[in-house]
CSV table of C-alpha atoms in Angstrom, one decimal:
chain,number,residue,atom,x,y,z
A,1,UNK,CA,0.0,0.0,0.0
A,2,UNK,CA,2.9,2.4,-0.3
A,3,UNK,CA,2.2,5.6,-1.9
A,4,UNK,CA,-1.6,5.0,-1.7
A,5,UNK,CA,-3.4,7.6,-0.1
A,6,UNK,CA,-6.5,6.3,2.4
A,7,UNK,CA,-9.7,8.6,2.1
A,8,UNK,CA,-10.9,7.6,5.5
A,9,UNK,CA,-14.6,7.4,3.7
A,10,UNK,CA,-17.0,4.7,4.5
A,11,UNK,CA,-20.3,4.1,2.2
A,12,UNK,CA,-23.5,3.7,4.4
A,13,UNK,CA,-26.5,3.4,2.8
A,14,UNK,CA,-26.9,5.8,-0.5
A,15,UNK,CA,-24.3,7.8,1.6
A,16,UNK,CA,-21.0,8.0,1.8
A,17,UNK,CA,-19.2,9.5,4.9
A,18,UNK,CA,-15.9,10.3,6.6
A,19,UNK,CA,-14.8,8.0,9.2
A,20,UNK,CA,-13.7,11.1,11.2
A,21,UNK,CA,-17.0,12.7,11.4
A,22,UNK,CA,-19.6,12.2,14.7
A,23,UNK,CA,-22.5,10.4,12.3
A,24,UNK,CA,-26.1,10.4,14.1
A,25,UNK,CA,-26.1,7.0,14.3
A,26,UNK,CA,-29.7,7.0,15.6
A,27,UNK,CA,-31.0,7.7,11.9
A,28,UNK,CA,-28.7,5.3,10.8
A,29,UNK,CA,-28.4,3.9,8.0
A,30,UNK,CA,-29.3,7.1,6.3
A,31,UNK,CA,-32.0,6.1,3.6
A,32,UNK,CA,-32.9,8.5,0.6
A,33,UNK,CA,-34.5,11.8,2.8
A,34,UNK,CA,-37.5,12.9,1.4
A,35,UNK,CA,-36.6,16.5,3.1
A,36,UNK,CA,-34.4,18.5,5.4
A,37,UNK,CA,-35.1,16.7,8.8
A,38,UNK,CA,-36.6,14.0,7.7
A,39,UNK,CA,-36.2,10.6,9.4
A,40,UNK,CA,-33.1,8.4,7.5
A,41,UNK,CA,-35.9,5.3,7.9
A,42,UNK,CA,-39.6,4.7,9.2
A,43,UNK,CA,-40.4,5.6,12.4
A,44,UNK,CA,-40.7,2.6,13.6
A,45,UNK,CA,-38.4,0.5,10.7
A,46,UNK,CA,-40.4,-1.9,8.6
A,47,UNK,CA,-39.4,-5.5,8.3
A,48,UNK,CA,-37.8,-5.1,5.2
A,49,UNK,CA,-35.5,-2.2,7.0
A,50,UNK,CA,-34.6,-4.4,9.3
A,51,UNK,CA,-33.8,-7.7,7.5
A,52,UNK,CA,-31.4,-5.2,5.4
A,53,UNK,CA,-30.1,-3.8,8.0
A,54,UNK,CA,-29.3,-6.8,10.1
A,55,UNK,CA,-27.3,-7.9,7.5
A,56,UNK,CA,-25.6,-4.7,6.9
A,57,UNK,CA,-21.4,-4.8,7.0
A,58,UNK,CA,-21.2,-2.0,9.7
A,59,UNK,CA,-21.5,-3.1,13.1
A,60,UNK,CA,-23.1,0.4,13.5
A,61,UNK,CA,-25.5,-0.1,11.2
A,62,UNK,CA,-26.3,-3.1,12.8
A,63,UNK,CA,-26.6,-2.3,16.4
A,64,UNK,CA,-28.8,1.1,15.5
A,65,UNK,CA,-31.2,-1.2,13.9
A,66,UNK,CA,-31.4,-3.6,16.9
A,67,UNK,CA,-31.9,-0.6,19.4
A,68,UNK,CA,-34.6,1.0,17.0
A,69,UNK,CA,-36.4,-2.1,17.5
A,70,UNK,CA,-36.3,-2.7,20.6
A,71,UNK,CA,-38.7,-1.4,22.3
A,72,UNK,CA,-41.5,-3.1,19.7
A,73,UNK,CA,-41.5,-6.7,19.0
A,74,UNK,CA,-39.2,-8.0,16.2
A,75,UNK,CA,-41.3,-9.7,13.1
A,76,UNK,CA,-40.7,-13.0,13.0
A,77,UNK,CA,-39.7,-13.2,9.7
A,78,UNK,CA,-36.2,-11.7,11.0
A,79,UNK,CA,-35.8,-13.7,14.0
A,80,UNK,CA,-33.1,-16.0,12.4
A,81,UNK,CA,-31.1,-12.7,11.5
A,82,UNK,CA,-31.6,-11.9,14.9
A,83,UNK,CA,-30.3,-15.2,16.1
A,84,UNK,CA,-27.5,-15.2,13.5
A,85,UNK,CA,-26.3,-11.5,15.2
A,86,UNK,CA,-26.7,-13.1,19.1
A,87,UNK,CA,-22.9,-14.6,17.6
A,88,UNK,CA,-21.7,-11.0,16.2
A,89,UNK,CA,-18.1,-10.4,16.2
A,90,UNK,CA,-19.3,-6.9,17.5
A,91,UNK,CA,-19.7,-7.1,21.6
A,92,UNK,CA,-22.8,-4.2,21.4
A,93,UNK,CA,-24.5,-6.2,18.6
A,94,UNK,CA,-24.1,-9.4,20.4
A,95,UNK,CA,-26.1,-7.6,23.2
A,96,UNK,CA,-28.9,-6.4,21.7
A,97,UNK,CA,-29.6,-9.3,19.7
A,98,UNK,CA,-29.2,-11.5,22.6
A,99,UNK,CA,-31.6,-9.4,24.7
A,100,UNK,CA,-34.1,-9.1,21.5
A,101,UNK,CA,-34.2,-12.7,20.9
A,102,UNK,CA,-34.5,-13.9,24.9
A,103,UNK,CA,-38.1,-11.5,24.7
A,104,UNK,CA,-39.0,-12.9,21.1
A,105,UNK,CA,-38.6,-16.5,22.4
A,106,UNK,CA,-40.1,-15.6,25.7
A,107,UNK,CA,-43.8,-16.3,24.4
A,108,UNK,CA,-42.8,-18.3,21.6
A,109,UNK,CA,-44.0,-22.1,20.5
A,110,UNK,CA,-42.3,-25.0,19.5
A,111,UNK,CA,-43.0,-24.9,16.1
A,112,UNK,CA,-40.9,-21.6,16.6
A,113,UNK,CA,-38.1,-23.0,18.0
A,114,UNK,CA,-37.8,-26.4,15.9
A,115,UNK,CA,-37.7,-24.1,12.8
A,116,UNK,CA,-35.3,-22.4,14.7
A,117,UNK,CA,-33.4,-25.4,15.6
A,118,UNK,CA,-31.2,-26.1,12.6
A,119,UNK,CA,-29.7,-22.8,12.4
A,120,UNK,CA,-29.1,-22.4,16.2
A,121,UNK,CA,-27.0,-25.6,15.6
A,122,UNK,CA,-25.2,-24.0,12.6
A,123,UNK,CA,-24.6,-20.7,14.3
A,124,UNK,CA,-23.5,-22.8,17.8
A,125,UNK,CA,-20.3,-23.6,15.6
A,126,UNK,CA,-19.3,-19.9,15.8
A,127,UNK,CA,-17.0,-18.0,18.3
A,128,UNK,CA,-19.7,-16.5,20.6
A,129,UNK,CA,-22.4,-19.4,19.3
A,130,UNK,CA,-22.8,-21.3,22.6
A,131,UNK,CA,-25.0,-18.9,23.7
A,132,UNK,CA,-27.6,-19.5,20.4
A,133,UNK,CA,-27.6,-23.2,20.9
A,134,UNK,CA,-28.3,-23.3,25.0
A,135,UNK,CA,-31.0,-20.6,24.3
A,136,UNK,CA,-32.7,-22.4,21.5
A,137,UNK,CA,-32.0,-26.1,21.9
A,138,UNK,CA,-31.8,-25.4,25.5
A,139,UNK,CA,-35.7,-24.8,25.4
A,140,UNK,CA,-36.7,-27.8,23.3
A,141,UNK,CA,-34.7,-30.0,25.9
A,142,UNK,CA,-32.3,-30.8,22.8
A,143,UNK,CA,-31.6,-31.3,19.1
A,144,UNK,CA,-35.1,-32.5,17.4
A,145,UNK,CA,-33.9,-35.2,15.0
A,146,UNK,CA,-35.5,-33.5,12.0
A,147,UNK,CA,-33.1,-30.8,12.5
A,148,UNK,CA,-30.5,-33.3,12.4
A,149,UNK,CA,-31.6,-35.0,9.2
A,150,UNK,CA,-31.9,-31.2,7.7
A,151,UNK,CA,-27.9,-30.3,8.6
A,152,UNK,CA,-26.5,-34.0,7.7
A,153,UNK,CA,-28.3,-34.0,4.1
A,154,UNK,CA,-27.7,-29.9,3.6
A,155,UNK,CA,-25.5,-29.1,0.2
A,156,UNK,CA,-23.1,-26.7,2.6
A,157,UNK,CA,-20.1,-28.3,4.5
A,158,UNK,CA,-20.6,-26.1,7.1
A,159,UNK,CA,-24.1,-27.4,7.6
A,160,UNK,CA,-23.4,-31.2,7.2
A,161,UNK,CA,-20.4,-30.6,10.0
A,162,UNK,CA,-22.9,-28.5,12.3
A,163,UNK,CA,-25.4,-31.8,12.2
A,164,UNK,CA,-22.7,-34.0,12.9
A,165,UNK,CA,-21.6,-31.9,16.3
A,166,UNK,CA,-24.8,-31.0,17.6
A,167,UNK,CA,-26.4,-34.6,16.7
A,168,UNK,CA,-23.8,-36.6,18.6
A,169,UNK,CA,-23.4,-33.9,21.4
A,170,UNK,CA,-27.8,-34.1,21.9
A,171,UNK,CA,-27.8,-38.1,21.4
A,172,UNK,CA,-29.1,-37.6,18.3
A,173,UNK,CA,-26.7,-38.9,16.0
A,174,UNK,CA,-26.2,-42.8,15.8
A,175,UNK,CA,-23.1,-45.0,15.0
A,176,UNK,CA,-24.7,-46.2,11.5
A,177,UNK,CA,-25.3,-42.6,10.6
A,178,UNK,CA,-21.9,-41.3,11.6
A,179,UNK,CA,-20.1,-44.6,9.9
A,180,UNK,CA,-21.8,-43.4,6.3
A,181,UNK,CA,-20.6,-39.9,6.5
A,182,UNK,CA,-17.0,-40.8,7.3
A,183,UNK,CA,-16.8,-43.3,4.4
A,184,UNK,CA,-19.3,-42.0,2.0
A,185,UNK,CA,-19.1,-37.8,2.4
A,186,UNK,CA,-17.1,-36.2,-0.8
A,187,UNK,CA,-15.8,-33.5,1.7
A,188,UNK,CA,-12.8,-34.2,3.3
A,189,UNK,CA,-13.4,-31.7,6.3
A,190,UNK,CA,-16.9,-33.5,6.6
A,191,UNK,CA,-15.3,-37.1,7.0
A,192,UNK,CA,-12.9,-35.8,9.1
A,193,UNK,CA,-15.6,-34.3,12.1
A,194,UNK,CA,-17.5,-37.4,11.8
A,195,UNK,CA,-14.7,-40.1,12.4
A,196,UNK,CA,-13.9,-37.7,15.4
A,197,UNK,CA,-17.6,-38.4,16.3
A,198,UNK,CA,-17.5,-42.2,15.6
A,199,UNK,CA,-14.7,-41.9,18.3
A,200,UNK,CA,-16.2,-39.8,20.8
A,201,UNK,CA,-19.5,-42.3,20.4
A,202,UNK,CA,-17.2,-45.1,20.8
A,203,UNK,CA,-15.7,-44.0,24.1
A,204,UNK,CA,-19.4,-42.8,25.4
A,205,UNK,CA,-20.5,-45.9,25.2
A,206,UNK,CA,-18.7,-47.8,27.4
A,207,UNK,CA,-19.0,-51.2,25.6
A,208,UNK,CA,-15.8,-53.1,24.9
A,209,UNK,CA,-17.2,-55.0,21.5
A,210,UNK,CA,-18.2,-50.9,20.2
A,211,UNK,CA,-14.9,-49.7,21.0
A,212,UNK,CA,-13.0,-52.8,19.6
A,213,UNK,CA,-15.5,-52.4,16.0
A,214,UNK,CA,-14.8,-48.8,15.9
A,215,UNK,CA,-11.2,-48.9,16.7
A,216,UNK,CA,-11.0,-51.7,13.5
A,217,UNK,CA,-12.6,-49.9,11.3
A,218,UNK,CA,-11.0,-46.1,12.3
A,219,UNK,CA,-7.5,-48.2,11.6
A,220,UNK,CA,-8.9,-49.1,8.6
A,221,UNK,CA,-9.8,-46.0,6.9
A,222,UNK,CA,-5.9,-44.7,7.6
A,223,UNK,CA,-5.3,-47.4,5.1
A,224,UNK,CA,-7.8,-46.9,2.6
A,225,UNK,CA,-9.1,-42.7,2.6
A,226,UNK,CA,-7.1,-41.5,-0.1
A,227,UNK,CA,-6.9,-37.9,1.5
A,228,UNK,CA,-3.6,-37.2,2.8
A,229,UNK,CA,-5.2,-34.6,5.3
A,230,UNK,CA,-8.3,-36.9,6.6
A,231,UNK,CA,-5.5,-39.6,7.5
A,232,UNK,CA,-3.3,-37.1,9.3
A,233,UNK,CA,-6.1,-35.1,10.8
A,234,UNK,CA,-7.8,-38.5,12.3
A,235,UNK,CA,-4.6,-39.6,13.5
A,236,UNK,CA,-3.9,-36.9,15.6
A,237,UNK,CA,-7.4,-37.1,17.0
A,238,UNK,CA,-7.2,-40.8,17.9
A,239,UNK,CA,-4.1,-40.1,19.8
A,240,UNK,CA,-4.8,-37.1,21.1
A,241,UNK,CA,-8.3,-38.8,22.7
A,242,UNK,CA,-5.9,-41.9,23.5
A,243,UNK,CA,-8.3,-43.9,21.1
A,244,UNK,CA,-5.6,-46.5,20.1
A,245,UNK,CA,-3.4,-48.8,21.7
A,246,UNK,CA,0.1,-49.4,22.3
A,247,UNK,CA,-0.4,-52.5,19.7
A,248,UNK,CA,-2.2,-50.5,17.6
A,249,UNK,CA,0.4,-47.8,17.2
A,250,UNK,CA,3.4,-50.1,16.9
A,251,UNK,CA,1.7,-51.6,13.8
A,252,UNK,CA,1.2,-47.9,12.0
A,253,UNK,CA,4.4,-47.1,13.2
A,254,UNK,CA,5.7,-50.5,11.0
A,255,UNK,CA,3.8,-50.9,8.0
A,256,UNK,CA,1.7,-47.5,7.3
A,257,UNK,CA,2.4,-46.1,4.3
A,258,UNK,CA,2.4,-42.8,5.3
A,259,UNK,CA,5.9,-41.6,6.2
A,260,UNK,CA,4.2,-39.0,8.9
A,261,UNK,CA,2.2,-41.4,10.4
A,262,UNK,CA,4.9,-44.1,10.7
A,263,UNK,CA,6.9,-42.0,12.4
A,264,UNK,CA,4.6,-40.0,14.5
A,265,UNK,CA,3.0,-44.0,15.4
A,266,UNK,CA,6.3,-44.6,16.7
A,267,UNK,CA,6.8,-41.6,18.7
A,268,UNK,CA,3.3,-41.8,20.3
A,269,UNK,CA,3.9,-45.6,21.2
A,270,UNK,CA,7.7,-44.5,23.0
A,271,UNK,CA,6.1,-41.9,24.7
A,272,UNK,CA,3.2,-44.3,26.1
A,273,UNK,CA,4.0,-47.0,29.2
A,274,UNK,CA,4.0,-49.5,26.7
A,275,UNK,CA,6.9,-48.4,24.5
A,276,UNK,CA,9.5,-50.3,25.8
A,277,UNK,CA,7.1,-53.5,25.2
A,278,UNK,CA,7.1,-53.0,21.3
A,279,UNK,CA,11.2,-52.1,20.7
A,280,UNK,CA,11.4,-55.3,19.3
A,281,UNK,CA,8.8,-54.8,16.4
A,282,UNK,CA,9.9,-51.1,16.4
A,283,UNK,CA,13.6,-52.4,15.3
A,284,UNK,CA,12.4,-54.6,12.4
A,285,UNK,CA,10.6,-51.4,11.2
A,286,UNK,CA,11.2,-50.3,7.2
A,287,UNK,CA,11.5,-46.9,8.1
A,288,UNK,CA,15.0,-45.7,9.1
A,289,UNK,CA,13.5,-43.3,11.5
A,290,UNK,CA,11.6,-45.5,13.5
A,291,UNK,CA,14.3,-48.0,13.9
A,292,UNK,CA,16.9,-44.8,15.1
A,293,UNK,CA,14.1,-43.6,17.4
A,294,UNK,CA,14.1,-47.6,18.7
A,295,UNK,CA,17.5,-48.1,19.0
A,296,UNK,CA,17.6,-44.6,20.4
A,297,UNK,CA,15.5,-46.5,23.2
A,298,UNK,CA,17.7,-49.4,24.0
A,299,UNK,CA,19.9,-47.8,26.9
A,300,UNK,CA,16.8,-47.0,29.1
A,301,UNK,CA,14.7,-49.8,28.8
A,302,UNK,CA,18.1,-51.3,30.0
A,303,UNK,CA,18.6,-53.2,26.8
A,304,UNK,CA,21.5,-51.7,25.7
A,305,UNK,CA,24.0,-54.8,25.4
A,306,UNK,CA,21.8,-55.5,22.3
A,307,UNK,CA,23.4,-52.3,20.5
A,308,UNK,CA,26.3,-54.0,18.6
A,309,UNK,CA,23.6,-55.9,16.9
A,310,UNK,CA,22.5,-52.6,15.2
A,311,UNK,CA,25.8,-52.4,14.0
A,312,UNK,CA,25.0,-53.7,11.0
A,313,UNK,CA,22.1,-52.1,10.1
A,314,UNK,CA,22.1,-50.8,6.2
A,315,UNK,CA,21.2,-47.6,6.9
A,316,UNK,CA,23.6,-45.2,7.6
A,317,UNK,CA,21.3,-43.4,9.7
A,318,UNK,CA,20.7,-46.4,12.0
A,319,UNK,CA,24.4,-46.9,12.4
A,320,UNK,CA,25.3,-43.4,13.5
A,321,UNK,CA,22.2,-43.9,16.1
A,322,UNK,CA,23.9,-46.9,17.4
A,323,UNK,CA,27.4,-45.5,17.8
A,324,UNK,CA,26.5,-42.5,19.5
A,325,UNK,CA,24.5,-44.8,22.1
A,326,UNK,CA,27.6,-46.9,22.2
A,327,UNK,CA,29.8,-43.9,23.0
A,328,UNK,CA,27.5,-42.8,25.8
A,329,UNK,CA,27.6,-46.3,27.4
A,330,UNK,CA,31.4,-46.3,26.8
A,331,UNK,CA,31.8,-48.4,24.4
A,332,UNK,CA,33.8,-48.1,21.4
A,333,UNK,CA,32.1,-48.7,17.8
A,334,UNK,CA,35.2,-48.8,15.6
A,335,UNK,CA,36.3,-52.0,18.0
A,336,UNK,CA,33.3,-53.4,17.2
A,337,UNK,CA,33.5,-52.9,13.7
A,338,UNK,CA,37.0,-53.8,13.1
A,339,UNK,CA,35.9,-57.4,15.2
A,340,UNK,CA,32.9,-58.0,13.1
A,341,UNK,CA,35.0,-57.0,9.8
A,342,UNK,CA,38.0,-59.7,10.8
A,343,UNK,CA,36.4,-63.1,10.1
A,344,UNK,CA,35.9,-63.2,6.0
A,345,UNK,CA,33.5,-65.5,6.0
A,346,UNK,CA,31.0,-64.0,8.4
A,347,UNK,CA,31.4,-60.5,7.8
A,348,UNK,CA,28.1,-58.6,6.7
A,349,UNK,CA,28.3,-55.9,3.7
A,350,UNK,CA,27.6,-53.0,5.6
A,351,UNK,CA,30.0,-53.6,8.2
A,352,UNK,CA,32.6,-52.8,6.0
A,353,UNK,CA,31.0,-49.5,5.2
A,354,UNK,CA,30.2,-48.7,9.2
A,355,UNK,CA,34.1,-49.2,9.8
A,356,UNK,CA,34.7,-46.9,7.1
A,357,UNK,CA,32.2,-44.2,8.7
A,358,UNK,CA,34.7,-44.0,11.5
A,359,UNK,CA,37.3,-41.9,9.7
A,360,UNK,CA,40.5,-44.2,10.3
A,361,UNK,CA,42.7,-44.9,7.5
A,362,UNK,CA,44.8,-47.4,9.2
A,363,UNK,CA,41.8,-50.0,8.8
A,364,UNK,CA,42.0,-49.9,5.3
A,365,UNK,CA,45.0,-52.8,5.7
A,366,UNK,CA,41.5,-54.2,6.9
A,367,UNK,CA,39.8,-53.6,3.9
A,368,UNK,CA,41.9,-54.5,1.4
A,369,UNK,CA,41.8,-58.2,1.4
A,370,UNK,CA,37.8,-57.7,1.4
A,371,UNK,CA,37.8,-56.7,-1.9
A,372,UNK,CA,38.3,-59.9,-3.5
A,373,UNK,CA,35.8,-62.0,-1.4
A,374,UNK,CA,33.8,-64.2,-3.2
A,375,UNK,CA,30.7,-62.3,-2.3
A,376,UNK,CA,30.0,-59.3,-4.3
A,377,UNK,CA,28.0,-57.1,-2.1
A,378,UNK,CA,31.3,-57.8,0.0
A,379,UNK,CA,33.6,-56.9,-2.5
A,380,UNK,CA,31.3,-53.5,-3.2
A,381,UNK,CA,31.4,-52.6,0.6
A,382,UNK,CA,34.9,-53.1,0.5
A,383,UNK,CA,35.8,-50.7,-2.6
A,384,UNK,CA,32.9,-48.1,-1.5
A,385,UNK,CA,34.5,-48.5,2.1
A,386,UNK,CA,38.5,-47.3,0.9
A,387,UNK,CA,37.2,-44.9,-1.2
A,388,UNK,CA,35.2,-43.4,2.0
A,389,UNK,CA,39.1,-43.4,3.4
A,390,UNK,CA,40.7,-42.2,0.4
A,391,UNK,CA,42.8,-45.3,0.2
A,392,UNK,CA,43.1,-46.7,-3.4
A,393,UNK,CA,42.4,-50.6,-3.4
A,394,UNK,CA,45.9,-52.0,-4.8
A,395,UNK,CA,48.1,-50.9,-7.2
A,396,UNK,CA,46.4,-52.9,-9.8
A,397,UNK,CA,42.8,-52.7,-10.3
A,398,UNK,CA,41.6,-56.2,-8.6
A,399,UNK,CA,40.2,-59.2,-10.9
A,400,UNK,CA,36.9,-59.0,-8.8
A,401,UNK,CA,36.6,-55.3,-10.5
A,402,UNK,CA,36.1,-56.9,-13.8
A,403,UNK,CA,34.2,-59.7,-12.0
A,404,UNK,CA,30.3,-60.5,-13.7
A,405,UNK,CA,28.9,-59.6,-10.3
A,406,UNK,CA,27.0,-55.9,-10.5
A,407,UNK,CA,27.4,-55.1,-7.3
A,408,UNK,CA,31.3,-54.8,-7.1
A,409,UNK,CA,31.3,-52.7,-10.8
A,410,UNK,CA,28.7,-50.4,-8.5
A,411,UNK,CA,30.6,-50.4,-5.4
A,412,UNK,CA,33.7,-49.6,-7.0
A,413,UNK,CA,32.2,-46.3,-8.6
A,414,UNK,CA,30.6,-45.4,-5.4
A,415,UNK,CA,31.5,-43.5,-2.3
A,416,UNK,CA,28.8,-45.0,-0.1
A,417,UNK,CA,26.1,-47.8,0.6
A,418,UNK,CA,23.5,-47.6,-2.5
């Protein structure tokens, strides 16, 4: 907005006005004047003043045309504008419409209020709505489930989510309802709010077999919902309500094929009382992260004389994990190495490339003889491993270089595990 100049002018009505000026907001909103003095609207406003003006942009407007009619009763063809305002972001409006609405529904009937119903449940969704839904619902004794069936088949989002809160929150709202919104509804914000109430049914119940069903099929659609939000969103809800076991968690954390969810599975699960119960799946994990944040785990669930097994993992990753927890504990991880790399018939593939991540070049008298094992991952490890050292394999290039085997033409051209 640099170099813009701001009038300070405001439109209301046919008018348009400074924002500077003291307006006479009590002849607000300044309708066409028939003559000098003459009143800016009817004396008092007709319904079709107020219905325009309820809906008006300027709080002013607004709360001029709530205290105008005030002291008369409010038609009740613009009682759900009325009840739309009692949520205003304006404090003053709020007011007015609150105190407009409590008289209007003071001598109304229930066919009043169940029209009113569905739109005290929409509006309840708002910042200041709690006060709509107690004052309306409040007086029926709940949600009537006509109201429910309006919201939950309504073409707006907004509306199918408002059905879904206020039906579960008045008992209105069963499980076979919920269920066909969360796996039939095209909206992924709609699915979401009603696996979140599947869930919150589920616990409320206090049935075993309901909360073992729900808990099957909630696991189920993180598999199958194609929406990358709706399987993050629902996850975060489930453990946030504590909705899924330690069990449960281990097996995202292990075969999901989300990425986030793996590895926030696994995190949950650590965190829980359970975690040190489910290192062992945790370590056989495909994701690198989840097996760090395992191994990560050994030393205090005093495992961690298992570490030097994780030696040979073949990520990298993994393998700088287990070294630093071996360097906490006091153990050396290049002793390890260079005993696990000595015996030629036993020695794994990425042991040779562990010892080279230590950053000796003495052990490459170690790695030398490795490169012309009769294995060929070996022989790769081996010729990755002295280039990781800067150590040339021989003078000569070695016959296994030339050897059919891929894996030792790859490893000899590269400077790490593939």
């Amino acid at each position: 907005m640099r170099g813009r100049r701001s009038h300070c002018r405001i439109r209301v009505g046919f008018h348009w006005f400074d924002k500077r000026e003291i307006a006479d907001w009590d002849r607000a909103p300044y309708w066409r004047e028939t003559g000098p003095g003459a009143p800016s609207w009817s004396l008092p406003p007709t319904e079709s003043e107020v219905a325009l003006c309820l809906g008006h942009a300027d709080a002013r407007v607004r709360a001029a045309t709530l205290a105008r009619a005030e002291p008369g009763a409010l038609p009740a063809s613009v009682l759900p504008l009325v009840l739309i305002r009692c949520a205003d972001t304006d404090e003053r409006v709020r007011e007015l419409a609150r105190a407009a609405l409590e008289r209007a529904l003071a001598g109304a009937d229930e066919a009043v209020l169940r029209r009113l119903a569905p739109l005290a449940a929409l509006v309840g969704m708002r910042r200041y709505g709690a006060w709509v839904r107690k004052a309306v619902l409040g007086r029926l004794g709940g949600l009537p489930e006509e109201a429910v069936a309006h919201l939950s088949a309504g073409g707006a989002r907004e509306a199918r989510i408002a059905g879904l809160r206020a039906g579960a929150a008045y008992g209105r709202l069963g499980m076979t309802r919920a269920w066909e919104i969360a796996e039939g509804d095209p909206d992924n914000g709609v699915r979401v709010h009603a696996l979140r109430t599947v869930m919150r049914l589920a616990l409320a119940s206090g049935r075993q077999t309901v909360l073992d069903d729900t808990r099957t099929r909630v696991l189920a659609r993180l598999d199958a919902d194609l929406s990358y939000e709706v399987r993050r969103v629902t996850f975060a809800a489930a453990v946030e309500a504590g909705f899924f076991r330690a069990r449960d968690l281990a097996r995202l954390a292990v075969g999901h094929r989300d990425r986030h969810i793996r590895r926030s599975s696994c995190a949950a699960v650590l965190a829980g009382p359970d975690g040190n119960a489910s290192l062992d799946r945790l370590l056989r994990a495909r994701d690198t992260a989840v097996r760090s944040a395992a191994v990560r785990r050994l030393r205090g669930a005093g495992r961690g004389d298992e570490l030097a097994r994780h030696l040979t993992d073949p990520s990298a990753t993994v393998r700088a994990a287990v070294c630093r927890e071996l360097r906490a504990a006091g153990g050396a991880p290049r002793a390890h190495y260079r005993a696990l790399c000595t015996d030629p018939a036993a020695v794994a593939p990425a042991a040779l490339v562990g010892l080279a991540e230590q950053r000796c070049p003495e052990d490459a008298a170690l790695l030398r003889p490795l490169t012309r094992h009769p294995r060929a991952a070996v022989r790769a490890r081996a010729l990755s491993a002295l280039r990781m050292l800067g150590a040339p394999a021989d003078d000569a290039p070695p016959p296994s270089a030339d050897a059919p085997g891929s894996g030792a033409r790859a490893g000899s051209g590269s400077g790490g595990v593939p």
